[in-house]
Amino acid sequence: MYQIVEEAAEKIRTMEVRGAARIAKFAAETLKKFAEAVESNFDENMNKAAEILLNTRPTAVSLYNAINYVMRYEGENDAEKRENAVKRAEEFIRWVETAHERIGKIGARRIRKNSVVMTHCNSSAALAVIKEAFREGRVAEVFATESRPRLQGHLTVRELSNAGIPATLIVDSAVRYFIEDVDYVVVGADTITANGALINKIGTSQIALAAKEARVPFMVAAETYKFSPKTLFGELVVIEERDASEVAPPEILSLKGVRVRNPAFDATPREYIDVIITEIGAIPPEMAYLVIKERLGYAVFEEGELKI
Ligand code: RUB
């Protein structure tokens, strides 16, 4: 029974399943399968399964939100709990599946005809905006960064090519060189904090800096399950640091006195973000608190009592 969860966890850890939205959907699908397979002690087994999935990658809050959503199941007995957990998993999966279409439509409206867009890494939400904008004649060309060390930019240009969208692949360090040729930056999100900061693939904050300097609007495409309730409770986002072997070959790693670091994400302060495109609207980063409170249903105080 636990094989379902262990195998899924390994796929997330090794990045066979990657990207915040895909990870979240995959976690909900896995919990659904697991719930269907659990024969007894439903709560205990579900809690263990949730824990295993949660401990795979620390940064994208979508994983936490997906698991939490399913784990808020209710019921008088195991059968009722199972039914409710499966229903909640299906609801969450539908949330992931429907958000992109709305984000695409809303985001595309912000882009003027024949624009050049730059994107970073491989974000399904950012690509939803870019593809819809292309269909509407708003995007003419896309600059995609390579996104070292895992080269998610290759996935992006493949996807753009399949959609018939003219694309230019550049190395990450060429962002400032090309930013003058760009009308908008559109990126995805792993996490949006309660104070409106964006946590996304390493290098995102450098692009935001270059965009601000060149007065290029910086747009974030983020489903509301990318907003972090944990940050409302004061927690800091954990930035995943992956193995140094992803960055440099053994002969470099073995050099005396040389350390190789490989943080996978960075933080972009809200001052650099023009708009966050969510499935419930185009909002300023300052509204992150409201999304966490109203949409995700979290609050530090409930009926006057401190909840944490
Ligand atoms: C992926 C990444 C993506 C976000 C958003 O990092 O940083 O920009 O997850 O993607 P990794 P999406 O490849 O390390 O998982 O919009 O698809 O959720």
PDB file of C-alpha atoms and ligand atoms in Angstrom, residues 15 18-23 57 100 120-126 152 188-190 200-201 221 223 226 265, ligand 1:
ATOM      1  CA  MET A  15      12.119  15.869 -10.344  1.00  0.00           C
ATOM      2  CA  ARG A  18       8.345  18.858 -11.224  1.00  0.00           C
ATOM      3  CA  GLY A  19       6.863  22.353 -11.337  1.00  0.00           C
ATOM      4  CA  ALA A  20       4.640  23.553  -8.506  1.00  0.00           C
ATOM      5  CA  ALA A  21       1.289  22.875 -10.199  1.00  0.00           C
ATOM      6  CA  ARG A  22       2.200  19.402 -11.431  1.00  0.00           C
ATOM      7  CA  ILE A  23       3.625  18.455  -8.035  1.00  0.00           C
ATOM      8  CA  ARG A  57      10.588  19.141  -1.743  1.00  0.00           C
ATOM      9  CA  HIS A 100      -4.921  27.744 -16.041  1.00  0.00           C
ATOM     10  CA  HIS A 120      12.113  31.829 -16.913  1.00  0.00           C
ATOM     11  CA  CYS A 121      12.220  28.121 -16.066  1.00  0.00           C
ATOM     12  CA  ASN A 122       9.181  26.082 -17.134  1.00  0.00           C
ATOM     13  CA  SER A 123       5.919  27.299 -15.663  1.00  0.00           C
ATOM     14  CA  SER A 124       2.602  25.871 -16.793  1.00  0.00           C
ATOM     15  CA  ALA A 125       0.790  28.963 -15.477  1.00  0.00           C
ATOM     16  CA  ALA A 126       3.114  31.418 -17.278  1.00  0.00           C
ATOM     17  CA  GLN A 152      13.885  23.601 -17.646  1.00  0.00           C
ATOM     18  CA  GLY A 188       5.296  31.381 -12.606  1.00  0.00           C
ATOM     19  CA  ALA A 189       5.439  30.886  -8.838  1.00  0.00           C
ATOM     20  CA  ASP A 190       6.336  28.208  -6.365  1.00  0.00           C
ATOM     21  CA  ASN A 200      10.361  31.008  -7.871  1.00  0.00           C
ATOM     22  CA  LYS A 201      13.208  29.331  -9.756  1.00  0.00           C
ATOM     23  CA  ALA A 221       1.074  33.847 -13.098  1.00  0.00           C
ATOM     24  CA  GLU A 223      -2.960  29.926  -9.005  1.00  0.00           C
ATOM     25  CA  LYS A 226       0.487  28.957  -4.627  1.00  0.00           C
ATOM     26  CA  PHE A 265      14.785  29.060  -5.745  1.00  0.00           C
TER      27      PHE A 265
HETATM   28  C1  RUB B   1       9.830  25.021 -11.251  1.00  0.00           C
HETATM   29  C2  RUB B   1       9.586  26.491 -11.143  1.00  0.00           C
HETATM   30  C3  RUB B   1       8.354  27.030 -11.818  1.00  0.00           C
HETATM   31  C4  RUB B   1       7.219  27.075 -10.813  1.00  0.00           C
HETATM   32  C5  RUB B   1       5.891  27.376 -11.455  1.00  0.00           C
HETATM   33  O1  RUB B   1      10.907  24.573 -10.458  1.00  0.00           O
HETATM   34  O2  RUB B   1      10.287  27.229 -10.494  1.00  0.00           O
HETATM   35  O3  RUB B   1       8.573  28.322 -12.288  1.00  0.00           O
HETATM   36  O4  RUB B   1       7.114  25.821 -10.152  1.00  0.00           O
HETATM   37  O5  RUB B   1       5.522  26.353 -12.337  1.00  0.00           O
HETATM   38  P1  RUB B   1      11.325  23.036 -10.496  1.00  0.00           P
HETATM   39  P2  RUB B   1       3.988  26.005 -12.595  1.00  0.00           P
HETATM   40  O6  RUB B   1      11.573  22.662 -11.917  1.00  0.00           O
HETATM   41  O7  RUB B   1      12.556  22.978  -9.645  1.00  0.00           O
HETATM   42  O8  RUB B   1      10.181  22.238  -9.901  1.00  0.00           O
HETATM   43  O9  RUB B   1       3.362  27.267 -13.093  1.00  0.00           O
HETATM   44  O10 RUB B   1       3.973  24.917 -13.617  1.00  0.00           O
HETATM   45  O11 RUB B   1       3.401  25.575 -11.294  1.00  0.00           O
END
